[in-house]
Amino acid sequence: MTIVNYLGMTSPAGETLAEAAGLAVGSHSYLLLLAILFPFAFALALMCSGRLADSMVKALGWIGFLLPAAISLYLASVYVQGGYNGGYAFTYIAELGLERFGIRLHLALNGISVALYVMAGLVGLAAGSYAISSDVD
């Protein structure tokens, strides 16, 4: 699998967002992918783990809900501070071998999707906290 990873735009100062934040180019792009993979991995781990103590299940559940919410808030703050003014940032493209069918994984944030991304992270955290704190088995 070939992965092409780049930041889609530069800030008005002419530097990429990663350079402005002092990080390696493209490191923010992987956060978008991790925000999808972390909850999925934690759900699979809990499903396949057998019988765990309730406190361990709740701790893993909290981690699985907190990470995407924290990543969404962090990327939103970096996006706003980067001065993108609605342009695409944190672009991540993965070639999955299905390009002949027009299928590829392409993740990015722009001005509208940043707000929706943060909302999804916070609503997911709220739903997770309600589910974890409920007494239903």
Short mmCIF file of the C-alpha atoms (twelve columns), coordinates in Angstrom:
data_MODEL
# 
_entry.id   MODEL 
# 
loop_
_atom_site.group_PDB 
_atom_site.id 
_atom_site.type_symbol 
_atom_site.label_atom_id 
_atom_site.label_alt_id 
_atom_site.label_comp_id 
_atom_site.label_asym_id 
_atom_site.label_seq_id 
_atom_site.Cartn_x 
_atom_site.Cartn_y 
_atom_site.Cartn_z 
_atom_site.pdbx_PDB_model_num 
ATOM 1   C CA . MET A 1   0.000   0.000   0.000   1 
ATOM 2   C CA . THR A 2   1.423   3.358   -1.022  1 
ATOM 3   C CA . ILE A 3   0.601   6.247   1.253   1 
ATOM 4   C CA . VAL A 4   0.795   9.825   0.052   1 
ATOM 5   C CA . ASN A 5   0.665   12.222  2.967   1 
ATOM 6   C CA . TYR A 6   0.826   15.993  2.721   1 
ATOM 7   C CA . LEU A 7   -0.635  19.157  4.156   1 
ATOM 8   C CA . GLY A 8   -3.024  20.702  1.690   1 
ATOM 9   C CA . MET A 9   -2.320  24.389  2.199   1 
ATOM 10  C CA . THR A 10  0.104   26.868  3.657   1 
ATOM 11  C CA . SER A 11  -0.708  29.625  6.098   1 
ATOM 12  C CA . PRO A 12  -0.723  33.286  5.015   1 
ATOM 13  C CA . ALA A 13  2.807   33.546  6.431   1 
ATOM 14  C CA . GLY A 14  3.944   31.017  3.816   1 
ATOM 15  C CA . GLU A 15  4.763   28.169  6.157   1 
ATOM 16  C CA . THR A 16  2.910   24.906  6.421   1 
ATOM 17  C CA . LEU A 17  0.774   24.287  9.471   1 
ATOM 18  C CA . ALA A 18  3.113   21.592  10.756  1 
ATOM 19  C CA . GLU A 19  6.104   23.912  10.433  1 
ATOM 20  C CA . ALA A 20  4.209   26.675  12.268  1 
ATOM 21  C CA . ALA A 21  3.421   24.237  15.086  1 
ATOM 22  C CA . GLY A 22  7.007   22.939  15.151  1 
ATOM 23  C CA . LEU A 23  6.045   19.409  14.085  1 
ATOM 24  C CA . ALA A 24  7.193   17.202  11.242  1 
ATOM 25  C CA . VAL A 25  5.259   17.734  8.027   1 
ATOM 26  C CA . GLY A 26  2.230   15.464  7.874   1 
ATOM 27  C CA . SER A 27  2.095   14.496  11.545  1 
ATOM 28  C CA . HIS A 28  -1.300  16.162  11.983  1 
ATOM 29  C CA . SER A 29  -2.661  14.204  9.038   1 
ATOM 30  C CA . TYR A 30  -2.196  10.956  10.906  1 
ATOM 31  C CA . LEU A 31  -4.293  12.287  13.782  1 
ATOM 32  C CA . LEU A 32  -7.346  12.265  11.508  1 
ATOM 33  C CA . LEU A 33  -6.788  8.593   10.777  1 
ATOM 34  C CA . LEU A 34  -6.091  7.775   14.428  1 
ATOM 35  C CA . ALA A 35  -9.336  9.461   15.498  1 
ATOM 36  C CA . ILE A 36  -11.129 6.870   13.368  1 
ATOM 37  C CA . LEU A 37  -8.972  3.872   14.226  1 
ATOM 38  C CA . PHE A 38  -8.744  4.311   18.030  1 
ATOM 39  C CA . PRO A 39  -12.464 3.791   18.787  1 
ATOM 40  C CA . PHE A 40  -12.604 0.925   16.322  1 
ATOM 41  C CA . ALA A 41  -9.551  -0.751  17.879  1 
ATOM 42  C CA . PHE A 42  -10.857 -0.298  21.427  1 
ATOM 43  C CA . ALA A 43  -14.265 -1.698  20.441  1 
ATOM 44  C CA . LEU A 44  -12.626 -4.750  18.843  1 
ATOM 45  C CA . ALA A 45  -10.378 -5.245  21.858  1 
ATOM 46  C CA . LEU A 46  -13.324 -5.115  24.241  1 
ATOM 47  C CA . MET A 47  -15.359 -7.426  22.057  1 
ATOM 48  C CA . CYS A 48  -12.600 -10.047 21.799  1 
ATOM 49  C CA . SER A 49  -11.210 -9.758  25.315  1 
ATOM 50  C CA . GLY A 50  -13.563 -12.155 27.036  1 
ATOM 51  C CA . ARG A 51  -14.486 -11.331 30.606  1 
ATOM 52  C CA . LEU A 52  -12.766 -8.263  32.064  1 
ATOM 53  C CA . ALA A 53  -13.451 -6.462  35.307  1 
ATOM 54  C CA . ASP A 54  -16.082 -3.742  34.979  1 
ATOM 55  C CA . SER A 55  -13.568 -1.088  35.995  1 
ATOM 56  C CA . MET A 56  -11.212 -2.162  33.173  1 
ATOM 57  C CA . VAL A 57  -14.016 -2.128  30.610  1 
ATOM 58  C CA . LYS A 58  -15.077 1.349   31.718  1 
ATOM 59  C CA . ALA A 59  -11.483 2.614   31.643  1 
ATOM 60  C CA . LEU A 60  -10.966 1.310   28.107  1 
ATOM 61  C CA . GLY A 61  -14.324 2.783   27.102  1 
ATOM 62  C CA . TRP A 62  -13.352 6.197   28.463  1 
ATOM 63  C CA . ILE A 63  -10.061 6.100   26.571  1 
ATOM 64  C CA . GLY A 64  -11.851 5.075   23.376  1 
ATOM 65  C CA . PHE A 65  -14.251 8.025   23.657  1 
ATOM 66  C CA . LEU A 66  -11.820 10.640  25.017  1 
ATOM 67  C CA . LEU A 67  -9.105  10.241  22.372  1 
ATOM 68  C CA . PRO A 68  -11.229 11.206  19.334  1 
ATOM 69  C CA . ALA A 69  -12.757 14.148  21.234  1 
ATOM 70  C CA . ALA A 70  -9.321  15.393  22.299  1 
ATOM 71  C CA . ILE A 71  -7.905  14.940  18.801  1 
ATOM 72  C CA . SER A 72  -10.826 16.870  17.271  1 
ATOM 73  C CA . LEU A 73  -10.383 19.788  19.682  1 
ATOM 74  C CA . TYR A 74  -6.616  19.839  19.125  1 
ATOM 75  C CA . LEU A 75  -6.886  19.787  15.319  1 
ATOM 76  C CA . ALA A 76  -9.566  22.488  15.391  1 
ATOM 77  C CA . SER A 77  -7.339  24.763  17.465  1 
ATOM 78  C CA . VAL A 78  -4.354  24.151  15.184  1 
ATOM 79  C CA . TYR A 79  -6.545  24.760  12.128  1 
ATOM 80  C CA . VAL A 80  -7.821  28.091  13.461  1 
ATOM 81  C CA . GLN A 81  -4.353  29.229  14.552  1 
ATOM 82  C CA . GLY A 82  -2.921  28.245  11.160  1 
ATOM 83  C CA . GLY A 83  -5.044  30.841  9.352   1 
ATOM 84  C CA . TYR A 84  -6.424  28.544  6.656   1 
ATOM 85  C CA . ASN A 85  -9.591  30.629  6.126   1 
ATOM 86  C CA . GLY A 86  -11.695 27.685  4.976   1 
ATOM 87  C CA . GLY A 87  -9.069  25.877  2.895   1 
ATOM 88  C CA . TYR A 88  -8.161  22.213  3.230   1 
ATOM 89  C CA . ALA A 89  -5.628  21.139  5.821   1 
ATOM 90  C CA . PHE A 90  -4.280  17.880  7.270   1 
ATOM 91  C CA . THR A 91  -4.794  16.040  3.985   1 
ATOM 92  C CA . TYR A 92  -4.215  12.291  4.140   1 
ATOM 93  C CA . ILE A 93  -4.507  10.092  1.046   1 
ATOM 94  C CA . ALA A 94  -4.027  6.329   1.077   1 
ATOM 95  C CA . GLU A 95  -3.998  4.253   -2.068  1 
ATOM 96  C CA . LEU A 96  -5.746  1.004   -1.196  1 
ATOM 97  C CA . GLY A 97  -5.400  -0.809  -4.519  1 
ATOM 98  C CA . LEU A 98  -8.973  0.025   -5.518  1 
ATOM 99  C CA . GLU A 99  -8.222  3.108   -7.634  1 
ATOM 100 C CA . ARG A 100 -9.406  1.403   -10.831 1 
ATOM 101 C CA . PHE A 101 -12.887 1.432   -9.254  1 
ATOM 102 C CA . GLY A 102 -12.530 5.062   -8.186  1 
ATOM 103 C CA . ILE A 103 -12.122 4.142   -4.502  1 
ATOM 104 C CA . ARG A 104 -9.471  5.636   -2.217  1 
ATOM 105 C CA . LEU A 105 -9.189  6.874   1.336   1 
ATOM 106 C CA . HIS A 106 -8.926  10.668  1.411   1 
ATOM 107 C CA . LEU A 107 -9.173  12.552  4.703   1 
ATOM 108 C CA . ALA A 108 -8.925  16.327  5.150   1 
ATOM 109 C CA . LEU A 109 -10.458 19.161  7.139   1 
ATOM 110 C CA . ASN A 110 -11.769 22.444  5.809   1 
ATOM 111 C CA . GLY A 111 -13.693 25.306  7.399   1 
ATOM 112 C CA . ILE A 112 -17.067 23.552  7.471   1 
ATOM 113 C CA . SER A 113 -15.815 20.087  8.308   1 
ATOM 114 C CA . VAL A 114 -13.773 21.344  11.283  1 
ATOM 115 C CA . ALA A 115 -16.958 22.387  13.067  1 
ATOM 116 C CA . LEU A 116 -18.675 19.105  12.214  1 
ATOM 117 C CA . TYR A 117 -15.594 17.140  13.253  1 
ATOM 118 C CA . VAL A 118 -15.502 18.813  16.668  1 
ATOM 119 C CA . MET A 119 -19.239 18.318  17.079  1 
ATOM 120 C CA . ALA A 120 -18.927 14.607  16.247  1 
ATOM 121 C CA . GLY A 121 -16.084 14.210  18.755  1 
ATOM 122 C CA . LEU A 122 -18.006 15.946  21.538  1 
ATOM 123 C CA . VAL A 123 -21.317 14.211  20.820  1 
ATOM 124 C CA . GLY A 124 -19.491 10.870  20.749  1 
ATOM 125 C CA . LEU A 125 -17.890 11.675  24.096  1 
ATOM 126 C CA . ALA A 126 -21.262 12.678  25.570  1 
ATOM 127 C CA . ALA A 127 -22.947 9.507   24.285  1 
ATOM 128 C CA . GLY A 128 -20.058 7.401   25.560  1 
ATOM 129 C CA . SER A 129 -20.120 9.003   28.974  1 
ATOM 130 C CA . TYR A 130 -23.865 8.364   29.245  1 
ATOM 131 C CA . ALA A 131 -23.432 4.746   28.182  1 
ATOM 132 C CA . ILE A 132 -20.510 4.158   30.555  1 
ATOM 133 C CA . SER A 133 -22.256 5.783   33.527  1 
ATOM 134 C CA . SER A 134 -25.534 3.920   33.000  1 
ATOM 135 C CA . ASP A 135 -26.200 0.837   35.124  1 
ATOM 136 C CA . VAL A 136 -27.368 -1.315  32.207  1 
ATOM 137 C CA . ASP A 137 -25.407 -4.522  31.626  1 
# 
